[in-house]
Amino acid sequence: MNNLPPVLTLGEPRLTAGFDDHARLDRRAHLAVHGTAPRLSATELVSLAEATALRGRGGAGFPFARKLHALGKGVPAVVVNGCEGEPACRKDAVLLCRAPHLVLDGALLAAEALGARTLVVGVTQDGTEASVRDALAERGLADRRGRPLRARVVRLPGRMVSGESSALLRAADGGPALPTGRHVHAAVQGLGGAPTLLSNTETFAQLALAARRGAVGTLLLTVSGAVPQPRVAEAPDGVPLPYVLQQCGAEPVPQGVLVGGYHGLWLGAERVPGAVLSYGTPGAGAVLPLPAATCPLGETVRVAHWLAAESAGQCGPCRLGLPALAGALADVLAGGGQSALEAVRDAARAVHGRGACGHPDGAARFLLSSLAAFTDDLAAHVLGSGCGRGTAGVLPLPRTAGPAPATGERLAVDWTLCEGHGLCADLLPQLVRLGPDGYPSLADATVPAHLRARAQRAVRRCPALALRLEGPAAGKR
C-alpha cells in the first residue's frame, strides 16, 4: 500500500491500534477499535487542547490551543495538512493510508465544535489520496452544495514546500502550491479568506484520541538512515532515543543522529545517550542515525543540495542563498580551508529570517547543526586533508526513496567546450554555481522534476554547447 514502511509499536498502541489485524481500518473496523468519537463544544475543545498540551506534529510544534484562540471572526474552515514532501518522513502517510478515520475524527470533531462548513485534506501521494477519498465516502461526506459540511481532498506536488501552510491553502483555493510570502496567519485569513484551523495529520489523530482518553501519550516517528529497514514507530512521549534506535536495529553507538528531518538538528555521538524524544523535539518526527563509516558532512552536503533544489524559486534568500550555502559546505569538503568555512557561516547569516517561508531557515539550521555536531570531522576537513571517509548516501533522497519525484537525470559539463560564460548559473542557481575561477560547479544531485524544464533551457542556451543532461529521461520529450 503506497510502499508504506512497516510499523513498530513501542509500548501501548494508540495511533496504531488495530494495525496488527487490519492493513487499513475502514469505517467499521475503526469503530470497532476506537469507538464513536465524542462531540465537543468550542469551549470544551479549547479546554481539551490546553489540558493535554497538544502541539502540532508537522515540524513547528505550535500549541494547538493557541491556534484555536487565534481564530478570527467568521465561519471557519478546517484543513488537514497531510503533505509529506520530505523523503525522511512517512508517519503521516501511514496514518492516512492505514487509519484515515482517526484523522478525520479529529478534524470533524474540531469542525463541528467550531461550526466550520469546509473541510480540506491536503495530500501529495496516490495512496494517501485514494485512502482519504474512500474514508470520506465511507462517512457519506462530499464536496456538494447544500451540505452542512463540504469535505474534499486536494492533491499537491510531492515537494518540500507543498507542506508549507500558505502553499497548501493557495493550492486548495485553486492556485499554485507555492508559499505566498505574505505573513498572515491562517487562523486570521486562510482558506478562501476565512479563518482557518490548519494542522498536521498526526495532530488531528492525537486530538481524536485525546477526546476519548483525555491525554496525549504517544508520538509517531519515522526511523531511517543507518537501520536495516525504515520504519514508522509509535513510542511513548519522552522515550529515550537510544531505546528507539536499539529497537529499530541501529548501531549501538552511531556517530550522530539527525532528529526532526531535513529542517531538524544533528546530535553528535556524545549527546545521543541522554537524548529523549517528545513533543518538544524539533522537526517532523524523523530520526536518522548515521553509521561511523560515512562522512557526516558529506551526507549533509547531499541533503543541502536537495534542499536548495526544493526552493520555490520566489525569493532571493532561498533561490540563491541555499545553493550558495550548499556549495560553500561542499567547498569545505573539497579543501577550501578556513575561508570556505567562513563562507558557510556568511551564507547562513544571509538567508536567516529573509525567506518568504520557513524553508531557508530550516535548511540553514540543519546545515549549521552539522558543524556543531561533528567538530572533529570539520577540523579534519578545514585544517587537514579530510576525514578519510567517503559519502555512502545513507540519508534518503528522492532518487533512492521517498515520495518526491526525480527525473534520474544529472547535469554534466564537457570541459573541453566550456568557456565559463556563466549563463547556466544564472538560469539554474539551484543546481549550478560559479566557482572562484568563473567556471560552473554542479551540485551532486539529480534534477528534480519541477526543475527539468529549466535545466533543459540551460542546456539549450549554453553558448558553447558544453552543458548536457545525462540519465534515463534525458532523451525523452
XYZ file of N, CA and C in Angstrom, residues 170-385:
648
model
N -3.062 27.957 -0.686
C -3.091 28.523 -2.031
C -3.535 27.476 -3.047
N -3.013 26.256 -2.900
C -3.402 25.179 -3.804
C -4.873 24.804 -3.614
N -5.327 24.785 -2.379
C -6.729 24.453 -2.100
C -7.683 25.490 -2.676
N -7.204 26.708 -2.851
C -8.005 27.773 -3.459
C -7.846 27.831 -4.973
N -7.141 26.841 -5.544
C -7.016 26.771 -6.990
C -5.758 27.371 -7.569
N -4.842 27.828 -6.710
C -3.609 28.429 -7.183
C -2.458 27.442 -7.175
N -1.249 27.926 -7.444
C -0.071 27.051 -7.408
C 0.292 26.686 -5.976
N 0.889 25.505 -5.799
C 1.276 25.029 -4.470
C 2.605 25.649 -4.069
N 2.592 26.965 -3.899
C 3.791 27.713 -3.547
C 3.469 28.676 -2.416
N 4.423 28.924 -1.517
C 4.178 29.886 -0.441
C 3.827 31.260 -0.987
N 2.953 31.954 -0.283
C 2.521 33.264 -0.758
C 3.516 34.365 -0.427
N 4.323 34.161 0.614
C 5.227 35.223 1.043
C 4.558 36.249 1.940
N 3.241 36.142 2.117
C 2.509 37.058 2.994
C 2.468 36.460 4.397
N 2.909 37.217 5.365
C 2.972 36.713 6.732
C 1.653 36.998 7.453
N 0.586 36.390 6.921
C -0.737 36.472 7.524
C -1.104 35.086 8.024
N -1.433 34.979 9.292
C -1.706 33.668 9.880
C -2.987 33.089 9.313
N -2.970 31.788 9.058
C -4.147 31.113 8.514
C -5.350 31.260 9.429
N -5.122 31.351 10.738
C -6.233 31.484 11.678
C -6.997 32.783 11.466
N -6.338 33.761 10.883
C -6.979 35.056 10.622
C -7.551 35.101 9.213
N -6.751 34.694 8.237
C -7.181 34.730 6.845
C -6.559 33.543 6.125
N -7.333 32.499 5.968
C -6.813 31.275 5.376
C -7.559 30.851 4.132
N -8.190 29.699 4.166
C -8.865 29.139 3.004
C -9.991 30.049 2.525
N -9.891 30.520 1.290
C -10.910 31.412 0.736
C -11.080 32.692 1.521
N -10.046 33.083 2.277
C -10.118 34.288 3.095
C -10.757 34.088 4.450
N -11.239 32.880 4.728
C -11.899 32.602 6.006
C -10.879 32.233 7.069
N -11.189 32.465 8.338
C -10.304 31.966 9.405
C -10.210 30.447 9.320
N -9.002 29.929 9.439
C -8.789 28.514 9.155
C -7.968 27.850 10.246
N -8.466 26.729 10.724
C -7.715 25.878 11.637
C -6.949 24.871 10.789
N -5.657 25.058 10.667
C -4.812 24.190 9.850
C -3.792 23.513 10.745
N -3.751 22.191 10.659
C -2.765 21.465 11.451
C -2.414 20.163 10.745
N -1.394 19.516 11.281
C -0.814 18.321 10.690
C -1.695 17.084 10.907
N -1.499 16.091 10.057
C -2.248 14.843 10.122
C -2.218 14.219 11.517
N -1.016 14.017 12.042
C -0.913 13.368 13.354
C -1.579 14.194 14.432
N -1.524 15.515 14.328
C -2.128 16.371 15.340
C -3.623 16.101 15.461
N -4.312 15.979 14.323
C -5.751 15.710 14.373
C -6.031 14.304 14.896
N -5.182 13.345 14.544
C -5.352 11.996 15.082
C -5.160 11.995 16.600
N -4.174 12.739 17.075
C -3.952 12.838 18.522
C -5.123 13.531 19.212
N -5.702 14.519 18.546
C -6.883 15.197 19.107
C -8.030 14.210 19.279
N -8.227 13.354 18.281
C -9.301 12.366 18.371
C -9.090 11.416 19.548
N -7.853 10.989 19.764
C -7.567 10.103 20.889
C -7.675 10.842 22.219
N -7.206 12.082 22.253
C -7.283 12.853 23.498
C -8.734 13.075 23.912
N -9.623 13.275 22.940
C -11.036 13.473 23.259
C -11.635 12.216 23.874
N -11.127 11.051 23.493
C -11.627 9.795 24.035
C -10.961 9.442 25.361
N -9.633 9.732 25.436
C -8.851 9.200 26.553
C -8.283 10.272 27.485
N -8.457 11.547 27.109
C -8.075 12.631 27.991
C -6.600 12.910 28.098
N -5.797 12.368 27.191
C -4.349 12.598 27.254
C -3.731 12.320 25.896
N -2.565 12.892 25.695
C -1.740 12.599 24.518
C -0.539 11.817 25.020
N -0.490 10.519 24.728
C 0.515 9.694 25.374
C 1.641 9.191 24.493
N 1.477 9.260 23.177
C 2.494 8.704 22.287
C 2.803 9.678 21.158
N 3.824 9.349 20.396
C 4.166 10.107 19.201
C 4.625 9.140 18.121
N 4.479 9.572 16.869
C 4.905 8.766 15.739
C 6.258 9.246 15.238
N 7.140 8.300 14.939
C 8.481 8.598 14.464
C 8.732 7.838 13.172
N 9.415 8.465 12.241
C 9.916 7.754 11.066
C 11.408 7.537 11.283
N 11.812 6.290 11.399
C 13.212 5.958 11.670
C 13.822 5.372 10.401
N 14.829 6.058 9.852
C 15.512 5.574 8.652
C 16.993 5.896 8.798
N 17.711 6.019 7.698
C 19.148 6.203 7.808
C 19.827 4.859 7.996
N 20.723 4.760 8.983
C 21.511 3.545 9.197
C 20.742 2.528 10.038
N 19.650 2.015 9.479
C 18.877 0.940 10.086
C 18.622 -0.108 9.006
N 18.393 -1.367 9.409
C 18.175 -2.405 8.391
C 17.006 -2.117 7.473
N 15.979 -1.478 8.012
C 14.778 -1.185 7.237
C 14.095 0.047 7.818
N 13.734 1.035 6.991
C 12.992 2.186 7.524
C 11.687 1.730 8.169
N 11.346 2.362 9.275
C 10.121 2.016 9.990
C 9.419 3.273 10.471
N 8.134 3.151 10.693
C 7.384 4.138 11.461
C 7.117 3.518 12.822
N 7.522 4.217 13.869
C 7.396 3.678 15.224
C 6.490 4.569 16.058
N 5.552 3.947 16.767
C 4.778 4.670 17.769
C 5.436 4.422 19.119
N 5.815 5.505 19.785
C 6.565 5.391 21.033
C 5.950 6.295 22.085
N 6.141 5.973 23.365
C 5.646 6.847 24.426
C 6.327 8.210 24.371
N 5.590 9.250 24.688
C 6.169 10.580 24.779
C 7.264 10.574 25.841
N 8.454 11.104 25.510
C 9.577 11.089 26.425
C 10.422 9.829 26.346
N 10.291 9.055 25.274
C 11.048 7.814 25.128
C 12.532 8.121 24.918
N 13.437 7.369 25.533
C 14.871 7.593 25.300
C 15.239 7.279 23.851
N 16.002 8.152 23.256
C 16.429 7.956 21.874
C 17.214 6.651 21.694
N 18.147 6.302 22.581
C 18.883 5.041 22.386
C 17.974 3.816 22.333
N 16.884 3.837 23.093
C 15.960 2.707 23.071
C 15.280 2.580 21.709
N 14.871 3.701 21.149
C 14.247 3.677 19.824
C 15.229 3.137 18.792
N 16.471 3.621 18.838
C 17.477 3.175 17.882
C 17.742 1.675 18.026
N 17.829 1.209 19.265
C 18.070 -0.219 19.500
C 16.938 -1.071 18.931
N 15.702 -0.669 19.176
C 14.553 -1.437 18.712
C 14.426 -1.434 17.193
N 15.007 -0.429 16.559
C 14.948 -0.342 15.095
C 16.194 -0.924 14.430
N 17.125 -1.463 15.228
C 18.276 -2.162 14.673
C 19.445 -1.291 14.290
N 19.539 -0.090 14.848
C 20.670 0.789 14.536
C 21.925 0.325 15.263
N 23.080 0.824 14.837
C 24.342 0.538 15.515
C 24.250 0.958 16.981
N 24.904 0.225 17.893
C 24.845 0.594 19.312
C 25.334 2.012 19.585
N 26.359 2.458 18.830
C 26.900 3.804 19.053
C 27.026 4.500 17.697
N 25.957 5.087 17.174
C 26.067 5.821 15.914
C 26.917 7.069 16.104
N 27.557 7.536 15.027
C 28.397 8.724 15.174
C 27.561 9.991 15.306
N 26.285 9.888 15.033
C 25.383 11.022 15.190
C 23.992 10.618 14.784
N 22.998 11.438 15.164
C 21.610 11.176 14.806
C 20.974 12.494 14.383
N 20.331 12.472 13.235
C 19.556 13.633 12.790
C 18.150 13.488 13.341
N 17.715 14.468 14.100
C 16.401 14.442 14.734
C 15.546 15.550 14.136
N 14.381 15.177 13.634
C 13.474 16.183 13.089
C 13.487 16.279 11.582
N 14.336 15.510 10.912
C 14.361 15.552 9.461
C 15.234 16.659 8.921
N 14.991 17.056 7.679
C 15.908 17.944 6.970
C 15.716 19.421 7.290
N 14.818 19.709 8.225
C 14.758 21.025 8.863
C 15.057 20.879 10.356
N 15.605 19.720 10.735
C 15.868 19.441 12.138
C 17.300 19.713 12.531
N 17.784 18.946 13.519
C 19.105 19.196 14.100
C 19.892 17.898 14.211
N 21.188 17.998 13.986
C 22.101 16.885 14.227
C 22.458 16.819 15.710
N 22.473 15.617 16.241
C 23.017 15.368 17.580
C 24.309 14.591 17.411
N 25.398 15.103 17.998
C 26.644 14.367 17.970
C 26.580 13.138 18.857
N 27.540 12.222 18.705
C 27.528 10.953 19.438
C 27.465 11.153 20.950
N 28.087 12.212 21.440
C 28.121 12.428 22.881
C 26.754 12.820 23.449
N 25.855 13.315 22.610
C 24.538 13.751 23.082
C 23.479 12.665 22.945
N 23.760 11.643 22.157
C 22.746 10.621 21.886
C 22.350 9.837 23.132
N 23.281 9.386 23.995
C 22.875 8.546 25.139
C 21.846 9.194 26.050
N 21.894 10.495 26.235
C 20.967 11.153 27.156
C 19.771 11.800 26.493
N 19.616 11.643 25.191
C 18.537 12.315 24.473
C 17.214 11.579 24.629
N 16.137 12.335 24.729
C 14.788 11.778 24.745
C 13.980 12.431 23.636
N 12.951 11.729 23.190
C 12.092 12.224 22.114
C 10.718 12.533 22.680
N 10.247 13.746 22.391
C 8.961 14.162 22.925
C 8.358 15.189 21.986
N 7.215 15.737 22.398
C 6.580 16.778 21.582
C 7.404 18.050 21.547
N 8.386 18.181 22.410
C 9.273 19.332 22.349
C 10.435 19.146 21.397
N 10.584 17.931 20.828
C 11.678 17.658 19.899
C 11.444 18.406 18.600
N 12.455 19.098 18.080
C 12.251 19.866 16.851
C 11.994 18.976 15.651
N 11.283 19.543 14.669
C 11.099 18.849 13.406
C 9.861 17.978 13.364
N 9.797 17.142 12.319
C 8.581 16.421 11.990
C 8.659 14.936 12.317
N 9.271 14.568 13.421
C 9.240 13.190 13.877
C 10.135 12.232 13.128
N 11.140 12.732 12.426
C 12.075 11.865 11.710
C 13.330 11.662 12.546
N 13.821 10.419 12.581
C 15.019 10.060 13.337
C 15.940 9.296 12.398
N 17.162 9.813 12.181
C 18.068 9.206 11.211
C 19.455 9.028 11.813
N 19.778 7.825 12.302
C 21.134 7.573 12.803
C 22.123 7.463 11.648
N 23.368 7.787 11.948
C 24.417 7.793 10.930
C 25.516 6.821 11.340
N 25.931 5.912 10.440
C 26.988 4.953 10.796
C 28.349 5.622 10.799
N 29.309 4.961 11.413
C 30.648 5.533 11.529
C 31.406 5.533 10.206
N 30.956 4.747 9.245
C 31.730 4.561 8.016
C 31.522 5.647 6.972
N 30.616 6.577 7.202
C 30.353 7.621 6.205
C 30.732 8.989 6.746
N 31.029 9.913 5.849
C 31.380 11.280 6.254
C 30.105 12.052 6.573
N 29.933 12.511 7.801
C 28.681 13.192 8.154
C 28.491 14.506 7.414
N 29.604 15.201 7.139
C 29.486 16.463 6.406
C 29.165 16.202 4.938
N 29.679 15.106 4.394
C 29.326 14.727 3.035
C 27.853 14.387 2.917
N 27.320 13.681 3.921
C 25.885 13.385 3.945
C 25.079 14.682 4.010
N 25.553 15.619 4.799
C 24.853 16.895 4.937
C 24.865 17.665 3.621
N 25.973 17.631 2.908
C 26.064 18.333 1.626
C 25.046 17.771 0.639
N 24.926 16.440 0.569
C 23.950 15.827 -0.344
C 22.545 16.377 -0.087
N 22.148 16.385 1.183
C 20.810 16.864 1.518
C 20.706 18.373 1.282
N 21.769 19.109 1.581
C 21.740 20.560 1.373
C 21.519 20.905 -0.096
N 22.136 20.156 -1.002
C 21.900 20.379 -2.432
C 20.434 20.092 -2.782
N 19.884 19.020 -2.203
C 18.478 18.711 -2.468
C 17.563 19.803 -1.930
N 17.844 20.293 -0.734
C 17.042 21.373 -0.162
C 17.104 22.623 -1.034
N 18.270 22.902 -1.593
C 18.397 24.060 -2.483
C 17.532 23.878 -3.726
N 17.513 22.669 -4.270
C 16.704 22.407 -5.460
C 15.214 22.415 -5.149
N 14.837 22.217 -3.880
C 13.432 22.224 -3.490
C 12.879 23.632 -3.294
N 13.693 24.643 -3.469
C 13.243 26.023 -3.331
C 12.055 26.302 -4.239
N 11.135 27.134 -3.755
C 10.022 27.564 -4.595
C 10.479 28.535 -5.668
N 11.694 29.063 -5.509
C 12.246 29.968 -6.510
C 11.625 31.347 -6.515
N 10.964 31.730 -5.418
C 10.242 33.006 -5.394
C 10.988 34.124 -4.684
N 11.999 33.769 -3.888
C 12.713 34.827 -3.166
C 14.214 34.557 -3.234
N 14.989 35.625 -3.275
C 16.435 35.512 -3.412
C 17.114 34.721 -2.315
N 16.765 34.951 -1.032
C 17.434 34.200 0.035
C 17.312 32.690 -0.128
N 16.231 32.232 -0.751
C 16.044 30.793 -0.954
C 16.626 30.357 -2.301
N 16.247 31.032 -3.361
C 16.660 30.629 -4.713
C 18.161 30.743 -4.905
N 18.765 31.778 -4.337
C 20.198 31.998 -4.494
C 20.986 31.625 -3.240
N 20.392 31.885 -2.073
C 21.118 31.673 -0.832
C 21.353 30.219 -0.488
N 20.349 29.363 -0.705
C 20.526 27.949 -0.352
C 21.535 27.242 -1.254
N 21.549 27.494 -2.574
C 22.636 26.911 -3.380
C 24.010 27.394 -2.938
N 24.108 28.678 -2.565
C 25.388 29.203 -2.091
C 25.803 28.524 -0.792
N 24.837 28.261 0.081
C 25.119 27.612 1.357
C 25.597 26.173 1.132
N 24.885 25.428 0.285
C 25.288 24.048 -0.012
C 26.643 24.020 -0.699
N 26.858 24.931 -1.627
C 28.129 24.977 -2.341
C 29.295 25.331 -1.443
N 29.045 26.211 -0.483
C 30.122 26.599 0.433
C 30.548 25.426 1.306
N 29.581 24.619 1.769
C 29.952 23.445 2.558
C 30.672 22.420 1.685
N 30.252 22.298 0.428
C 30.965 21.412 -0.492
C 32.404 21.874 -0.672
N 32.624 23.187 -0.689
C 33.982 23.726 -0.798
C 34.824 23.360 0.422
N 34.193 23.349 1.603
C 34.911 22.944 2.818
C 35.423 21.518 2.655
N 34.562 20.634 2.161
C 34.966 19.242 1.996
C 36.011 19.078 0.904
N 36.033 20.005 -0.043
C 36.988 19.917 -1.147
C 38.333 20.546 -0.809
N 38.508 20.960 0.460
C 39.789 21.516 0.869
C 39.861 23.019 0.823
N 38.708 23.675 0.895
C 38.693 25.136 0.818
C 39.223 25.842 2.045
N 39.402 25.127 3.132
C 40.014 25.708 4.324
C 39.115 26.662 5.077
N 39.769 27.513 5.877
C 39.054 28.421 6.758
C 38.179 29.404 5.995
N 38.620 29.845 4.835
C 37.826 30.803 4.065
C 36.513 30.174 3.599
N 36.542 28.890 3.243
C 35.319 28.207 2.843
C 34.373 28.062 4.029
N 34.928 27.785 5.208
C 34.087 27.672 6.397
C 33.420 29.008 6.716
N 34.161 30.082 6.588
C 33.573 31.403 6.813
C 32.489 31.701 5.784
N 32.667 31.214 4.564
C 31.650 31.410 3.533
C 30.359 30.678 3.892
N 30.486 29.491 4.533
C 29.299 28.775 5.000
C 28.538 29.630 6.001
N 29.241 30.173 6.958
C 28.578 30.963 8.004
C 28.005 32.260 7.437
N 28.705 32.869 6.500
C 28.183 34.073 5.864
C 26.903 33.774 5.089
N 26.906 32.665 4.369
C 25.720 32.294 3.583
C 24.531 32.001 4.492
N 24.798 31.356 5.640
C 23.713 31.069 6.582
C 23.138 32.351 7.151
N 24.002 33.303 7.491
C 23.515 34.584 8.002
C 22.709 35.327 6.943
N 23.091 35.173 5.684
C 22.429 35.899 4.604
C 20.989 35.432 4.386
N 20.696 34.152 4.668
C 19.335 33.661 4.432
C 18.458 33.763 5.669
N 19.051 33.921 6.836
C 18.292 33.841 8.085
C 17.210 34.923 8.153
N 15.959 34.466 8.328
C 14.851 35.372 8.551
C 14.418 36.171 7.342
N 14.916 35.823 6.160
C 14.632 36.648 4.989
C 13.824 35.937 3.915
N 13.405 34.716 4.172
C 12.668 33.964 3.160
C 11.179 34.248 3.195
N 10.511 33.892 2.092
C 9.061 34.035 2.028
C 8.360 32.987 2.875
N 9.079 31.918 3.235
C 8.545 30.889 4.134
C 9.693 30.421 5.023
N 9.481 29.351 5.766
C 10.499 28.878 6.702
C 11.536 27.951 6.101
N 11.449 27.684 4.794
C 12.376 26.729 4.183
C 13.839 27.169 4.295
N 14.189 28.425 3.990
C 15.605 28.812 4.124
C 16.124 28.673 5.551
N 15.341 29.085 6.523
C 15.780 28.987 7.915
C 15.949 27.535 8.339
N 14.994 26.669 7.936
C 15.093 25.259 8.291
C 16.311 24.598 7.671
N 16.574 24.909 6.395
C 17.739 24.334 5.715
C 19.040 24.811 6.359
N 19.107 26.095 6.687
C 20.311 26.628 7.315
C 20.522 26.039 8.705
N 19.435 25.873 9.448
C 19.540 25.275 10.791
C 20.104 23.860 10.700
N 19.586 23.078 9.765
C 20.069 21.717 9.550
C 21.564 21.706 9.243
N 21.982 22.543 8.316
C 23.381 22.543 7.900
C 24.301 23.032 9.015
N 23.949 24.125 9.672
C 24.799 24.653 10.742
C 24.908 23.674 11.910
N 23.849 22.912 12.163
C 23.920 21.953 13.265
C 24.955 20.865 12.992
N 25.217 20.569 11.710
C 26.244 19.575 11.391
C 27.634 20.085 11.778
N 27.853 21.372 11.648
C 29.147 21.946 12.032
C 29.363 21.839 13.541
N 28.277 22.008 14.306
C 28.381 21.934 15.761
C 28.468 20.491 16.249
N 27.817 19.568 15.532
C 27.765 18.177 15.998
C 29.014 17.386 15.641
N 29.663 17.724 14.523
C 30.778 16.913 14.025
C 32.052 17.760 13.945
N 32.463 18.253 15.102
C 33.590 19.179 15.139
C 34.911 18.531 14.725
N 35.115 17.272 15.082
C 36.367 16.607 14.699
C 36.449 16.448 13.183
N 35.351 16.055 12.575
C 35.333 15.914 11.119
C 35.522 17.264 10.446
N 34.876 18.283 11.007
C 35.013 19.621 10.444
C 36.465 20.078 10.492
N 37.121 19.848 11.644
C 38.524 20.244 11.774
C 39.402 19.483 10.784
N 39.103 18.202 10.574
C 39.894 17.408 9.632
C 39.776 17.946 8.215
N 38.615 18.439 7.855
C 38.415 18.973 6.506
C 38.978 20.384 6.361
N 38.850 21.179 7.413
C 39.297 22.567 7.328
C 40.806 22.680 7.496
N 41.370 21.888 8.421
C 42.786 22.051 8.771
C 43.689 20.985 8.166
N 43.083 19.895 7.665
C 43.901 18.807 7.133
C 43.446 18.386 5.754
N 43.592 17.106 5.489
C 43.269 16.578 4.168
C 41.922 15.876 4.127
